[in-house]
Short mmCIF file of C-alpha atoms in Angstrom, two decimals:
data_model
loop_
_atom_site.label_atom_id
_atom_site.label_comp_id
_atom_site.label_asym_id
_atom_site.label_seq_id
_atom_site.Cartn_x
_atom_site.Cartn_y
_atom_site.Cartn_z
CA UNK A 1 104.72 126.47 93.73
CA UNK A 2 105.99 123.80 96.26
CA UNK A 3 109.67 124.01 97.19
CA UNK A 4 111.55 121.50 97.66
CA UNK A 5 114.78 121.57 99.91
CA UNK A 6 117.80 119.01 100.19
CA UNK A 7 119.77 118.33 102.66
CA UNK A 8 122.98 117.69 102.17
CA UNK A 9 123.82 119.57 99.00
CA UNK A 10 127.01 117.03 99.35
CA UNK A 11 127.96 114.29 100.99
CA UNK A 12 131.16 111.87 101.48
CA UNK A 13 131.22 108.44 102.36
CA UNK A 14 132.55 105.08 101.77
CA UNK A 15 131.51 101.95 100.85
CA UNK A 16 129.60 100.27 103.44
CA UNK A 17 128.19 102.99 104.80
CA UNK A 18 125.18 103.60 106.16
CA UNK A 19 123.89 107.14 104.62
CA UNK A 20 120.42 109.55 104.67
CA UNK A 21 119.67 112.24 103.20
CA UNK A 22 116.60 114.29 103.83
CA UNK A 23 114.28 116.11 101.61
CA UNK A 24 111.71 119.44 102.77
CA UNK A 25 108.42 120.32 101.37
CA UNK A 26 107.06 124.08 101.12
CA UNK A 27 103.76 122.78 102.07
CA UNK A 28 102.20 118.96 103.01
CA UNK A 29 102.18 117.03 100.07
CA UNK A 30 101.10 113.65 102.35
CA UNK A 31 103.16 110.81 100.81
CA UNK A 32 103.42 112.07 97.25
CA UNK A 33 107.32 112.22 96.48
CA UNK A 34 109.67 110.29 95.29
CA UNK A 35 113.42 109.54 94.55
CA UNK A 36 115.73 109.35 91.62
CA UNK A 37 118.83 108.43 91.09
CA UNK A 38 121.31 110.31 88.33
CA UNK A 39 124.74 109.40 87.15
CA UNK A 40 127.29 111.66 85.21
CA UNK A 41 126.42 112.03 81.58
CA UNK A 42 122.50 109.75 82.80
CA UNK A 43 119.41 111.24 83.07
CA UNK A 44 117.24 110.55 85.97
CA UNK A 45 116.23 107.11 87.24
CA UNK A 46 113.11 106.44 89.45
CA UNK A 47 114.61 104.80 93.23
CA UNK A 48 111.83 105.72 95.04
CA UNK A 49 107.78 106.11 94.37
CA UNK A 50 104.44 107.15 96.62
CA UNK A 51 107.92 107.80 99.75
CA UNK A 52 108.01 104.33 100.35
CA UNK A 53 107.21 101.79 98.22
CA UNK A 54 111.20 100.39 95.68
CA UNK A 55 110.93 101.10 91.79
CA UNK A 56 111.45 97.36 89.93
CA UNK A 57 114.99 96.18 90.14
CA UNK A 58 116.00 98.67 92.14
CA UNK A 59 118.19 97.02 95.33
CA UNK A 60 117.02 97.01 98.58
CA UNK A 61 119.65 98.69 99.89
CA UNK A 62 117.46 101.93 99.15
CA UNK A 63 114.63 102.92 100.89
CA UNK A 64 113.04 105.84 101.72
CA UNK A 65 110.61 107.50 104.11
CA UNK A 66 108.03 110.10 105.30
CA UNK A 67 105.30 112.00 105.05
CA UNK A 68 103.70 115.60 105.01
CA UNK A 69 106.22 117.28 104.70
CA UNK A 70 109.56 115.37 105.74
CA UNK A 71 110.67 112.57 104.12
CA UNK A 72 114.87 110.37 103.65
CA UNK A 73 115.48 108.59 101.54
CA UNK A 74 118.02 105.45 102.59
CA UNK A 75 121.06 103.28 101.38
CA UNK A 76 121.92 100.77 104.02
CA UNK A 77 124.96 100.14 102.52
CA UNK A 78 126.85 101.64 100.28
CA UNK A 79 128.40 100.41 97.09
CA UNK A 80 130.70 102.16 94.42
CA UNK A 81 127.51 102.42 91.88
CA UNK A 82 125.80 104.46 94.54
CA UNK A 83 127.89 107.43 94.47
CA UNK A 84 125.35 110.26 91.84
CA UNK A 85 123.54 112.54 92.50
CA UNK A 86 119.83 112.38 94.18
CA UNK A 87 116.28 113.98 93.31
CA UNK A 88 112.71 114.22 95.70
CA UNK A 89 110.17 115.12 93.33
CA UNK A 90 107.05 115.90 94.59
CA UNK A 91 103.59 115.22 92.70
CA UNK A 92 101.40 116.20 94.92
CA UNK A 93 100.24 119.53 92.67
CA UNK A 94 101.56 121.05 89.21
CA UNK A 95 104.00 122.07 88.66
CA UNK A 96 106.31 119.41 89.90
CA UNK A 97 108.85 120.54 91.74
CA UNK A 98 111.95 119.04 92.09
CA UNK A 99 114.97 119.23 95.15
CA UNK A 100 118.46 121.00 94.15
CA UNK A 101 120.00 117.43 94.74
CA UNK A 102 122.26 115.90 97.25
CA UNK A 103 125.58 115.13 95.84
CA UNK A 104 127.51 111.43 97.05
CA UNK A 105 130.78 111.32 96.83
CA UNK A 106 133.71 109.39 98.22
CA UNK B 1 111.44 97.29 77.00
CA UNK B 2 110.06 101.08 76.72
CA UNK B 3 112.70 103.49 75.30
CA UNK B 4 111.58 107.34 75.13
CA UNK B 5 114.36 109.15 72.32
CA UNK B 6 114.67 112.65 72.16
CA UNK B 7 115.74 114.47 68.17
CA UNK B 8 115.93 118.06 67.11
CA UNK B 9 118.51 120.92 66.76
CA UNK B 10 121.66 120.72 69.19
CA UNK B 11 121.65 124.64 69.22
CA UNK B 12 118.95 126.92 68.32
CA UNK B 13 119.58 131.49 67.51
CA UNK B 14 117.83 132.93 70.45
CA UNK B 15 114.44 134.65 69.59
CA UNK B 16 113.81 131.68 67.51
CA UNK B 17 112.13 128.27 68.15
CA UNK B 18 112.94 125.29 70.20
CA UNK B 19 112.06 121.86 68.50
CA UNK B 20 111.82 119.07 69.89
CA UNK B 21 110.53 115.20 69.22
CA UNK B 22 110.42 112.67 71.11
CA UNK B 23 109.81 108.59 69.63
CA UNK B 24 108.54 106.00 72.47
CA UNK B 25 108.84 102.41 71.84
CA UNK B 26 108.85 99.51 72.94
CA UNK B 27 105.24 100.20 73.93
CA UNK B 28 101.81 101.72 73.52
CA UNK B 29 101.65 105.29 73.82
CA UNK B 30 98.32 104.88 73.71
CA UNK B 31 97.95 103.05 76.68
CA UNK B 32 95.68 104.19 79.57
CA UNK B 33 97.31 105.74 83.32
CA UNK B 34 100.31 107.73 81.79
CA UNK B 35 101.18 110.67 80.64
CA UNK B 36 103.90 111.99 78.82
CA UNK B 37 106.34 115.00 80.00
CA UNK B 38 108.57 116.92 78.88
CA UNK B 39 111.63 118.46 81.24
CA UNK B 40 115.10 119.92 81.01
CA UNK B 41 118.56 120.61 83.52
CA UNK B 42 119.97 123.17 84.04
CA UNK B 43 122.44 124.75 85.57
CA UNK B 44 121.60 127.40 86.97
CA UNK B 45 117.56 126.14 87.96
CA UNK B 46 118.41 122.79 88.38
CA UNK B 47 115.74 119.67 87.23
CA UNK B 48 112.17 122.37 85.44
CA UNK B 49 108.94 120.03 84.49
CA UNK B 50 108.46 122.63 81.87
CA UNK B 51 104.97 119.77 81.15
CA UNK B 52 102.47 117.06 80.15
CA UNK B 53 100.68 115.30 77.54
CA UNK B 54 97.95 112.78 78.55
CA UNK B 55 95.77 113.08 75.27
CA UNK B 56 94.77 116.00 73.03
CA UNK B 57 91.72 117.37 75.24
CA UNK B 58 94.11 117.29 78.12
CA UNK B 59 97.40 119.03 78.75
CA UNK B 60 98.99 121.05 81.60
CA UNK B 61 102.38 123.39 81.25
CA UNK B 62 104.84 125.16 83.64
CA UNK B 63 102.85 128.15 84.65
CA UNK B 64 106.89 129.82 83.91
CA UNK B 65 106.94 128.72 80.58
CA UNK B 66 103.38 128.69 79.52
CA UNK B 67 102.99 131.58 77.69
CA UNK B 68 105.87 130.24 75.47
CA UNK B 69 105.30 126.39 75.85
CA UNK B 70 102.98 124.10 73.39
CA UNK B 71 103.08 120.42 73.48
CA UNK B 72 101.70 118.08 70.69
CA UNK B 73 101.17 114.15 70.22
CA UNK B 74 101.19 112.26 67.69
CA UNK B 75 99.69 108.60 68.61
CA UNK B 76 99.86 107.02 65.30
CA UNK B 77 103.43 107.66 65.28
CA UNK B 78 103.49 106.95 68.95
CA UNK B 79 105.95 110.08 69.89
CA UNK B 80 104.61 113.23 70.80
CA UNK B 81 106.71 116.94 70.91
CA UNK B 82 108.08 120.20 72.24
CA UNK B 83 108.03 123.70 70.66
CA UNK B 84 109.29 126.19 73.05
CA UNK B 85 109.45 130.24 71.41
CA UNK B 86 111.53 133.44 72.05
CA UNK B 87 113.59 131.44 73.37
CA UNK B 88 116.65 133.35 74.88
CA UNK B 89 120.60 131.50 76.59
CA UNK B 90 117.97 130.53 79.91
CA UNK B 91 116.81 128.16 78.07
CA UNK B 92 120.19 126.87 77.53
CA UNK B 93 119.09 122.99 78.77
CA UNK B 94 119.72 119.08 78.55
CA UNK B 95 115.66 118.61 77.35
CA UNK B 96 114.35 115.24 78.14
CA UNK B 97 111.10 113.33 77.12
CA UNK B 98 110.18 110.93 80.71
CA UNK B 99 106.81 108.93 80.81
CA UNK B 100 104.33 109.73 83.79
CA UNK B 101 102.42 107.39 85.10
CA UNK B 102 99.52 107.30 87.83
CA UNK B 103 99.55 104.84 89.42
CA UNK B 104 100.36 104.85 93.98
CA UNK B 105 100.87 108.73 92.94
CA UNK B 106 103.10 109.90 89.88
CA UNK B 107 106.40 109.41 89.40
CA UNK B 108 108.44 109.33 86.31
CA UNK B 109 109.73 106.02 85.62
CA UNK B 110 110.84 106.30 82.13
CA UNK B 111 113.82 108.38 80.40
CA UNK B 112 114.81 109.45 77.69
CA UNK B 113 118.64 110.24 77.44
CA UNK B 114 118.47 113.74 77.02
CA UNK B 115 119.39 116.10 74.80
CA UNK B 116 121.85 119.12 74.85
CA UNK B 117 119.80 121.98 73.21
CA UNK B 118 122.33 125.03 74.02
CA UNK B 119 120.93 128.56 72.93
CA UNK B 120 123.07 131.29 71.00
CA UNK B 121 123.80 133.19 67.45
#
């Protein structure tokens, strides 16, 4: 199985900050990397697919980058509604696997 | 607006079979380019992909659960189902159904709200 390692596991930030979360895969996955946002008690929602493509309806302050084994999710200017947990997910080979999440808190 | 909704018992006895159904509304499951997935989430294991069904002849399971899992589809009712047998406390989790699209890679673009299943006597 491909292991996905996210860092940091938690992050404290303020409204207006620029934050970056990283995700590393245990083997190369090209750009088959997706990012999800999960708020407490809700299902995850797709933010970024194919490493850098913004899902329809997602604000442009979210961006993704990387390829191969190293990926990043950046929020350019944090808004109050962005405080949540973020997960990366590889769709290069089954079994699909997820990172353990990054909790973004005030 | 596509919606997915899980249903099933919230409590299952150890060694019994967990059975869940996901009803899809606002769109047809017969549309090409999508697979229908089950994913679970627990504090101990995080998000864990269980398996998907594309059509009856294309089903793929996580090897870690393969011996205990069955996913089936009923396109006439626009729903798909999960059965997990011989459950233990380790199977306690929130179970999600999700649609996966196969354009520009594979990603889960629609999720159900999730259902908490507790395995306990």
